mmCIF file with all atom_site columns, C-alpha atoms in Angstrom:
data_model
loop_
_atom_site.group_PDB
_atom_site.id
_atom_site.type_symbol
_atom_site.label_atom_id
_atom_site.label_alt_id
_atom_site.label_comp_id
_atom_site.label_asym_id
_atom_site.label_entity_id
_atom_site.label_seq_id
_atom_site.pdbx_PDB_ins_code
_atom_site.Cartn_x
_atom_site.Cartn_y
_atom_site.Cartn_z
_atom_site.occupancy
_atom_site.B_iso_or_equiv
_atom_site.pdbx_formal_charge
_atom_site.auth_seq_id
_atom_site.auth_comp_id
_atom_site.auth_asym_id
_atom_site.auth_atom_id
_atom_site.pdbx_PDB_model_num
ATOM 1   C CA . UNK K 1 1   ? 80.883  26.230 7.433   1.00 0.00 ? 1   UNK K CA 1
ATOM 2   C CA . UNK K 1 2   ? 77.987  24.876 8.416   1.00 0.00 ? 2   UNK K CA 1
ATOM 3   C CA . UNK K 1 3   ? 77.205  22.610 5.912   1.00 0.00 ? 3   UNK K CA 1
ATOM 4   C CA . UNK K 1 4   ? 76.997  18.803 7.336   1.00 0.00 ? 4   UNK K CA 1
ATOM 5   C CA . UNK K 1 5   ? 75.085  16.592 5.260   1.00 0.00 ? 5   UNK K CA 1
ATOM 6   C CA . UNK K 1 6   ? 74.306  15.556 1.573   1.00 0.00 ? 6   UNK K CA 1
ATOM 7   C CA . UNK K 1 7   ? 71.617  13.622 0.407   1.00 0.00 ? 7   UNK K CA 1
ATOM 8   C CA . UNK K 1 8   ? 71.795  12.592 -2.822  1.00 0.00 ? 8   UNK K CA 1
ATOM 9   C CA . UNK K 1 9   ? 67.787  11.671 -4.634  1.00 0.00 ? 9   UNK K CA 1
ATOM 10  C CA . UNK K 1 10  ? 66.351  8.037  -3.750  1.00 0.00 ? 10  UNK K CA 1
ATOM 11  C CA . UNK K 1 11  ? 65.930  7.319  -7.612  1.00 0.00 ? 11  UNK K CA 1
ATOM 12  C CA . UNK K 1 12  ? 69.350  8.025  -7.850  1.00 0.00 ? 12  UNK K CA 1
ATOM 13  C CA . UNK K 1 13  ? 70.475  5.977  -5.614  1.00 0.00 ? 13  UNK K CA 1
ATOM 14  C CA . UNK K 1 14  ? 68.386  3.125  -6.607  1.00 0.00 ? 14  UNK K CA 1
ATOM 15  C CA . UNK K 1 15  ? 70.229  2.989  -9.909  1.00 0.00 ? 15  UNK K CA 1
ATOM 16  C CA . UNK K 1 16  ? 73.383  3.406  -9.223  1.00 0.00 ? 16  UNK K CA 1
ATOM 17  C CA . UNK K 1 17  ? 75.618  0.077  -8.223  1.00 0.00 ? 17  UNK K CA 1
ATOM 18  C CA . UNK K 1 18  ? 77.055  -0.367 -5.259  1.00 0.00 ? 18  UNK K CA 1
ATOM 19  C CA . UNK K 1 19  ? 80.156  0.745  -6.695  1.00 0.00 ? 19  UNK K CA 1
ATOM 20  C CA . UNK K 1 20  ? 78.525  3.746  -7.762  1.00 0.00 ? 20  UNK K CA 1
ATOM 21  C CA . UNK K 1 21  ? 76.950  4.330  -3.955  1.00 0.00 ? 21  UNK K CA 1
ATOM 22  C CA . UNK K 1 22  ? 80.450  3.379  -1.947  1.00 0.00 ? 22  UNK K CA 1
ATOM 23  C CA . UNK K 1 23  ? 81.912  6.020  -4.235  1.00 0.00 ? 23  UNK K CA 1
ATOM 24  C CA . UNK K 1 24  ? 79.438  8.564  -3.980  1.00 0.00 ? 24  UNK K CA 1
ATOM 25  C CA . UNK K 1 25  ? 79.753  8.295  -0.166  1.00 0.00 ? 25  UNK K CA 1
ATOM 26  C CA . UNK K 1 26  ? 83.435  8.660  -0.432  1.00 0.00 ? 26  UNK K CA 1
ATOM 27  C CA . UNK K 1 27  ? 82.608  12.443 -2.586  1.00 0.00 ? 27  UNK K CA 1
ATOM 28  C CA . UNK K 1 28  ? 80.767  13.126 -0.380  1.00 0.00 ? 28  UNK K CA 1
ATOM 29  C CA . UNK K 1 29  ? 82.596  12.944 2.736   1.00 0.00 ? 29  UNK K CA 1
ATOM 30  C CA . UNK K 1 30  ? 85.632  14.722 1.100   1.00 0.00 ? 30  UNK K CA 1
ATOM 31  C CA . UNK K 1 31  ? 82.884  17.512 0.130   1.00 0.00 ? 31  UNK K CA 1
ATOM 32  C CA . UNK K 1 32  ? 82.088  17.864 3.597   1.00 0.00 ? 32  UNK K CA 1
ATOM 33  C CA . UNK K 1 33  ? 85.353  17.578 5.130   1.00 0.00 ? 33  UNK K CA 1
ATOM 34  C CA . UNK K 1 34  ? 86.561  20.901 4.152   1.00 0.00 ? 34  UNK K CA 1
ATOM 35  C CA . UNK K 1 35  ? 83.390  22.559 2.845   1.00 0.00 ? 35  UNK K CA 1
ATOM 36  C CA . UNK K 1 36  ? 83.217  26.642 3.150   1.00 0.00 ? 36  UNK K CA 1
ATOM 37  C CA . UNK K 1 37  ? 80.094  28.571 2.435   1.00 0.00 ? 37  UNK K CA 1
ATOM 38  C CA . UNK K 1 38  ? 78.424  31.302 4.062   1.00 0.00 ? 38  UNK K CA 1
ATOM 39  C CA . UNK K 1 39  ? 75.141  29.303 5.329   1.00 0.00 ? 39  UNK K CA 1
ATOM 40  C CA . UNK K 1 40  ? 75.628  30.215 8.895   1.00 0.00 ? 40  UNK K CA 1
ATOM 41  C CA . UNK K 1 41  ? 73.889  27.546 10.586  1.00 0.00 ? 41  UNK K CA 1
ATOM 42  C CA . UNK K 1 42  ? 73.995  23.371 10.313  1.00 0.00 ? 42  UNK K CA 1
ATOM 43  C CA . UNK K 1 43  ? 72.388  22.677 6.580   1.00 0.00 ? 43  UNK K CA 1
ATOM 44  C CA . UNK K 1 44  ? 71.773  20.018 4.425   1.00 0.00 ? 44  UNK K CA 1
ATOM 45  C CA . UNK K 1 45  ? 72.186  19.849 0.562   1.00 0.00 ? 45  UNK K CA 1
ATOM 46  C CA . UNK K 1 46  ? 69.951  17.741 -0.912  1.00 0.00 ? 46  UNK K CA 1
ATOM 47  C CA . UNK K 1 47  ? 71.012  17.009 -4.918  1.00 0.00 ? 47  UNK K CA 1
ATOM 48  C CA . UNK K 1 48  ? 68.651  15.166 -7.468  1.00 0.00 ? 48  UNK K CA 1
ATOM 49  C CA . UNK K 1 49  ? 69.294  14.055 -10.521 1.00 0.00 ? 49  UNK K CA 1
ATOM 50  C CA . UNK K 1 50  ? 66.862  14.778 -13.291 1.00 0.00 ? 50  UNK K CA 1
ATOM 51  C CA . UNK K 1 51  ? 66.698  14.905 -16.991 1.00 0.00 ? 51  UNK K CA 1
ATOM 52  C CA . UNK K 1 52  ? 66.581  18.595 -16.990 1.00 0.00 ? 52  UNK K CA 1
ATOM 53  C CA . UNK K 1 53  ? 69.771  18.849 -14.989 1.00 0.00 ? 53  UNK K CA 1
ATOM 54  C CA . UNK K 1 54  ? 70.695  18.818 -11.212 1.00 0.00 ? 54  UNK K CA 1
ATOM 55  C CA . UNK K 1 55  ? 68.345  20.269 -8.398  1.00 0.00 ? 55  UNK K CA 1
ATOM 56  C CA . UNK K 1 56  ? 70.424  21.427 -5.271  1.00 0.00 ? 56  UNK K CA 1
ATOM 57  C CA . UNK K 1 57  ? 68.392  21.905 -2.357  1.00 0.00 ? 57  UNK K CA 1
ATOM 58  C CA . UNK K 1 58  ? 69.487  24.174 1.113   1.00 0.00 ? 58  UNK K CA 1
ATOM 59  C CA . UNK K 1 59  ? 67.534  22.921 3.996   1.00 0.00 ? 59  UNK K CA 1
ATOM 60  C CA . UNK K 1 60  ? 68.480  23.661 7.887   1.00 0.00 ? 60  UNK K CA 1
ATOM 61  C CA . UNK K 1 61  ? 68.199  21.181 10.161  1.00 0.00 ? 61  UNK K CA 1
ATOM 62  C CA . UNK K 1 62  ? 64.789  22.860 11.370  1.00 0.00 ? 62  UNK K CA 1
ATOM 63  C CA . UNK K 1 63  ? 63.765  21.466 7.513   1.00 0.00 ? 63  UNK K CA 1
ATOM 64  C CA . UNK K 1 64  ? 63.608  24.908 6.820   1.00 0.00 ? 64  UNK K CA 1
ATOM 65  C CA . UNK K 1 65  ? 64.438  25.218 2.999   1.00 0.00 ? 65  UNK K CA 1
ATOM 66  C CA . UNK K 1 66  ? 67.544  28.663 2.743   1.00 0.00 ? 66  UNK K CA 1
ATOM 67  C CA . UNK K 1 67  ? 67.200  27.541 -1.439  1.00 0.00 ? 67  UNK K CA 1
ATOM 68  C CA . UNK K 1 68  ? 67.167  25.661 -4.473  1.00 0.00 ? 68  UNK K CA 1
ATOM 69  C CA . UNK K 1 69  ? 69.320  26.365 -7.283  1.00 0.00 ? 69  UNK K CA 1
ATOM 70  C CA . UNK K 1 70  ? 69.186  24.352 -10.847 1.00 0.00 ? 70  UNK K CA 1
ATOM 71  C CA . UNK K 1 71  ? 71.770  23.261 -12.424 1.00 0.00 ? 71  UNK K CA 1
ATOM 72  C CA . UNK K 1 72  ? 71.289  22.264 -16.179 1.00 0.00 ? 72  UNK K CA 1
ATOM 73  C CA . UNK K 1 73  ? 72.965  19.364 -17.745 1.00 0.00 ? 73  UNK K CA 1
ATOM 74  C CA . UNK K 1 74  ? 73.972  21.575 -20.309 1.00 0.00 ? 74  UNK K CA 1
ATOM 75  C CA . UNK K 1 75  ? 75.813  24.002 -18.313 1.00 0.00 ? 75  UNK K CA 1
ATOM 76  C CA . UNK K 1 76  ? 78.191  21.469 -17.180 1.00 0.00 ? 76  UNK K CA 1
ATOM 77  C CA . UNK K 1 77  ? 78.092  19.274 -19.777 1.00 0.00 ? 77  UNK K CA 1
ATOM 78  C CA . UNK K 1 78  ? 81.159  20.743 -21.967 1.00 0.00 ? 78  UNK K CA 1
ATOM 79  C CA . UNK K 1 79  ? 83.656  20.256 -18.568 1.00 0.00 ? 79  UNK K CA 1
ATOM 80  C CA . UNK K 1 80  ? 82.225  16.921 -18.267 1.00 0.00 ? 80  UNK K CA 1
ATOM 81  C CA . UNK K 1 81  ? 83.244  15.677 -21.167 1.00 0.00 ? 81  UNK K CA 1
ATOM 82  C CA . UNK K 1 82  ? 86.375  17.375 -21.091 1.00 0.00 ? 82  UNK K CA 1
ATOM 83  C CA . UNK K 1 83  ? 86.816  15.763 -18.223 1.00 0.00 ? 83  UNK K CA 1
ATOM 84  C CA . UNK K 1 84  ? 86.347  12.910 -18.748 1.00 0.00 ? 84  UNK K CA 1
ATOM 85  C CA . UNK K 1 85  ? 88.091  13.185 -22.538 1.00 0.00 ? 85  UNK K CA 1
ATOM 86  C CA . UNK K 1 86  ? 91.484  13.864 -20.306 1.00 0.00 ? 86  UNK K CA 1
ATOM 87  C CA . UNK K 1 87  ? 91.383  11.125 -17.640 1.00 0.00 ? 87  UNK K CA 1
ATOM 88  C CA . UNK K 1 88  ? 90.861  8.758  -20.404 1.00 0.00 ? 88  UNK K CA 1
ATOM 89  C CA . UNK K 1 89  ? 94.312  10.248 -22.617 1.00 0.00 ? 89  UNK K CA 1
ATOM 90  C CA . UNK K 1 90  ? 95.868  10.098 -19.481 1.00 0.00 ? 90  UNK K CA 1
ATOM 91  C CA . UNK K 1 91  ? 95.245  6.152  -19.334 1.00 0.00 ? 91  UNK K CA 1
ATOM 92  C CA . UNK K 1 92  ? 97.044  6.012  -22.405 1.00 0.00 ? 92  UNK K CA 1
ATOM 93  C CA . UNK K 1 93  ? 99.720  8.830  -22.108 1.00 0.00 ? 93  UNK K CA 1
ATOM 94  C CA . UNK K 1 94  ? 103.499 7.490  -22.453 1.00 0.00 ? 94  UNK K CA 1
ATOM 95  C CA . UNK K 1 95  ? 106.177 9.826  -20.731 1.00 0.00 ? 95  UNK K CA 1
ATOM 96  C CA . UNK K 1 96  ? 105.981 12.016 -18.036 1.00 0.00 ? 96  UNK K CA 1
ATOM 97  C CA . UNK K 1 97  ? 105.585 15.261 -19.965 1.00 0.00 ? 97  UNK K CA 1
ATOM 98  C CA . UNK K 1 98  ? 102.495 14.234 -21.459 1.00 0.00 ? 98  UNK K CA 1
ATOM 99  C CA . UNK K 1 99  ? 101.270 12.707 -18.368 1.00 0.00 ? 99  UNK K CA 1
ATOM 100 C CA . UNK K 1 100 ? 101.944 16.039 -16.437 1.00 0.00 ? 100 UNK K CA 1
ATOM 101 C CA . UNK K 1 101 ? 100.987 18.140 -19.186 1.00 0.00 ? 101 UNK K CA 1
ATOM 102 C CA . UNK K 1 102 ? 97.506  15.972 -19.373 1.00 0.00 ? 102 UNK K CA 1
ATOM 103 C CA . UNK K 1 103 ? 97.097  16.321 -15.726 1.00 0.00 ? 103 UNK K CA 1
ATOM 104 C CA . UNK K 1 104 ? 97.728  19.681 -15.474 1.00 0.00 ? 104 UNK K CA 1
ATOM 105 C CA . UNK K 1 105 ? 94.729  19.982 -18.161 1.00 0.00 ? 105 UNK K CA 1
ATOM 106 C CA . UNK K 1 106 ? 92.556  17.653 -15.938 1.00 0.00 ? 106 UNK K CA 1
ATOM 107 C CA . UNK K 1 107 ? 93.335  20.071 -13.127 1.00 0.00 ? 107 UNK K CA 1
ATOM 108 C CA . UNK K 1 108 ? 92.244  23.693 -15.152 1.00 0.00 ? 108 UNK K CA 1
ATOM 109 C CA . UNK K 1 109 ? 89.307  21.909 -16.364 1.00 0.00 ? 109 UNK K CA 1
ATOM 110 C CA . UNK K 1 110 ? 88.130  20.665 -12.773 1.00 0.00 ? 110 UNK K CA 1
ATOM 111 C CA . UNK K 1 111 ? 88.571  24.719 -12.050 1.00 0.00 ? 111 UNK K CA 1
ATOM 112 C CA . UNK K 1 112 ? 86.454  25.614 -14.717 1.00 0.00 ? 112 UNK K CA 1
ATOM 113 C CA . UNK K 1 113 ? 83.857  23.054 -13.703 1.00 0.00 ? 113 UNK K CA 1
ATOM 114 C CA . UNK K 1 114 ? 84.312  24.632 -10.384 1.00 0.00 ? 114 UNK K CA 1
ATOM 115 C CA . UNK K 1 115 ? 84.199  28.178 -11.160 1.00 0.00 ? 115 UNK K CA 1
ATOM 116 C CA . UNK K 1 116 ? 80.736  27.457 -13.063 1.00 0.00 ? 116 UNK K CA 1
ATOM 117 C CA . UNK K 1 117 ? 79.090  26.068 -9.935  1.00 0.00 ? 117 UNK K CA 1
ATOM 118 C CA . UNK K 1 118 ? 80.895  28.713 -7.778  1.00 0.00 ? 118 UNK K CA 1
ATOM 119 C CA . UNK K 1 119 ? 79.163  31.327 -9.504  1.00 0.00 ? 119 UNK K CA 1
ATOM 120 C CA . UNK K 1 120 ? 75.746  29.585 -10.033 1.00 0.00 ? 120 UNK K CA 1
ATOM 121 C CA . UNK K 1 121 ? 75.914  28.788 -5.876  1.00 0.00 ? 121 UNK K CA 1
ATOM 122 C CA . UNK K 1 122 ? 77.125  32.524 -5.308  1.00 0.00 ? 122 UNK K CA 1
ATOM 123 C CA . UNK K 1 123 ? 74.240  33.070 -2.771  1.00 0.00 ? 123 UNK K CA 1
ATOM 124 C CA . UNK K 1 124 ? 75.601  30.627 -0.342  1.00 0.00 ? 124 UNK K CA 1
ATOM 125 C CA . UNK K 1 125 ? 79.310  31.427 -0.534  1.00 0.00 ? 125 UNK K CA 1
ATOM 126 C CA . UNK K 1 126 ? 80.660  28.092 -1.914  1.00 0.00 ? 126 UNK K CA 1
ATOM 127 C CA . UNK K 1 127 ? 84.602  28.450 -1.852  1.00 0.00 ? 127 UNK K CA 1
ATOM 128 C CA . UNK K 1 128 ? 86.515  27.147 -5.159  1.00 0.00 ? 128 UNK K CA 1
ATOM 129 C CA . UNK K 1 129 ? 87.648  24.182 -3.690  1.00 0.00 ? 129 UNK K CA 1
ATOM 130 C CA . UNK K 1 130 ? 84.253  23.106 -2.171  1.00 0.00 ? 130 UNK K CA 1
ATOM 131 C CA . UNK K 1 131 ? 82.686  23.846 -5.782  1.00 0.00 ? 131 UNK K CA 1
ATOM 132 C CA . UNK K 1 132 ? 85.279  21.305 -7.388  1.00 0.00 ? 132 UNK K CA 1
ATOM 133 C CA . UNK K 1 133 ? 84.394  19.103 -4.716  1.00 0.00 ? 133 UNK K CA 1
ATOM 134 C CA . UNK K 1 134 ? 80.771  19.367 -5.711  1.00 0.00 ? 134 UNK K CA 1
ATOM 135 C CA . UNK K 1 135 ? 81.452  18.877 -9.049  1.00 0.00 ? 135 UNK K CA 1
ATOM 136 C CA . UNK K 1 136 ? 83.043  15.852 -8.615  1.00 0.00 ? 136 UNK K CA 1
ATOM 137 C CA . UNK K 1 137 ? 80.320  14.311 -6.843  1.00 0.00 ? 137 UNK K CA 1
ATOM 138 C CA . UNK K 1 138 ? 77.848  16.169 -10.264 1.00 0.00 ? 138 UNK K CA 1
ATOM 139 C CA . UNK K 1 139 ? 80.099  14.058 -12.456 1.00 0.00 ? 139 UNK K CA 1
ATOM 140 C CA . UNK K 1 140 ? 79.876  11.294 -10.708 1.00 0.00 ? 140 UNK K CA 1
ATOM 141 C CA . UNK K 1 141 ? 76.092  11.093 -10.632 1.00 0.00 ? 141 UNK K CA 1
ATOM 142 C CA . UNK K 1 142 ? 76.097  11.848 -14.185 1.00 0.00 ? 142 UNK K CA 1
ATOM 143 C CA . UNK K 1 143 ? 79.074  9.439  -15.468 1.00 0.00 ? 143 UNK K CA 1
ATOM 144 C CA . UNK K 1 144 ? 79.773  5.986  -14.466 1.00 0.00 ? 144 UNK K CA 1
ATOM 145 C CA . UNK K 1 145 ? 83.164  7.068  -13.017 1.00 0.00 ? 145 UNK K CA 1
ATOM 146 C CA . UNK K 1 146 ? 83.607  3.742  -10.884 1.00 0.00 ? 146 UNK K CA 1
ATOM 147 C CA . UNK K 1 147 ? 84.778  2.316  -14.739 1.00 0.00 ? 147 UNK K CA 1
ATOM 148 C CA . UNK K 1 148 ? 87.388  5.186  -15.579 1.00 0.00 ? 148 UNK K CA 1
ATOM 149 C CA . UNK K 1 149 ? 90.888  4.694  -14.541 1.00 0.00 ? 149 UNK K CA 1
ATOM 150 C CA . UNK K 1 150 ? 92.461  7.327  -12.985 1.00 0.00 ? 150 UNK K CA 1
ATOM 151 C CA . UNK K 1 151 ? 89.547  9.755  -12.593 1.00 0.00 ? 151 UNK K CA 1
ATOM 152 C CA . UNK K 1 152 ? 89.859  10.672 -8.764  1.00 0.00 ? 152 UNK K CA 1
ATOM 153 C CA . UNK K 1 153 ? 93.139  12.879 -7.722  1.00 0.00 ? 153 UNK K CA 1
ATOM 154 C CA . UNK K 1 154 ? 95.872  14.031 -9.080  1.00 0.00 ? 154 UNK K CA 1
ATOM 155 C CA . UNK K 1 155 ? 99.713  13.218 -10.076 1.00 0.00 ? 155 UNK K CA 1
ATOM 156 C CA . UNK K 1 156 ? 102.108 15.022 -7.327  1.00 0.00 ? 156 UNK K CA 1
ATOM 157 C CA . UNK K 1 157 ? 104.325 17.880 -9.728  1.00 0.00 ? 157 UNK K CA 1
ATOM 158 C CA . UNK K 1 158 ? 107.964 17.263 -8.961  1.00 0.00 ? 158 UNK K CA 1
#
């Protein structure tokens, strides 16, 4: 994978708190930690954030541009709330079956979410778990997730 870098919009960035930037920076290095496409050579993804949707952009290091795919609010906006609908029942759960069972719900929706920018990124070969990983840092951008409790990871199944 030769995908090394994510820059995520100035305007973006300018609104977002600090909170919001540290954990942005976090997404992003767990994105890039384990990311597998089939862009061949070192790239950068540059995302903005508009009111339209997202704009994902494929640039070399050469600043040559491999591609830019939208993403519309819309099309992730069902998962997001979903999303974000089960991290917040999980904040309230009592007992371990629901908290599992609401977890394990978290888990299949963060596929779906996944699955939908798997397929919209087909051209560049995004794995599953790199598209989770990018919609993670999607949410994030689009939600204030540094005020939701519990919205990063996952409980460990016995």
């Amino acid at each position: 994978m030769a995908l090394h870098s994510v820059q995520i919009d100035e305007r973006t960035l300018q609104r977002g708190s600090e909170a919001q930037r540290v954990e942005w920076e976090a997404i992003v290095r767990e994105l890039l930690s384990r990311a597998k496409s089939n862009i061949e050579e070192p790239a950068r993804l540059d995302v903005s954030v508009t009111e339209q949707g997202f704009e994902i952009e494929f640039h070399t290091d050469r600043r040559q541009e491999l591609g830019t795919i939208v993403i519309p609010h819309q099309l992730l906006s069902e998962h997001i709330t979903e999303y974000i609908d089960i991290v917040r029942q999980i904040a309230e759960a009592d007992g371990l079956n629901q908290l599992e069972a609401l977890d394990m719900a978290k888990k299949v929706t963060h596929d779906r979410g996944g699955r939908v920018l798997k397929r919209e990124l087909r051209e560049f070969g995004f794995d599953l778990e790199t598209s989770r990983r990018l919609f993670t840092l999607l949410l994030s951008l689009r939600v204030d997730t540094t005020r939701i409790v519990g919205i990063h990871g996952h409980r460990t199944i016995r």
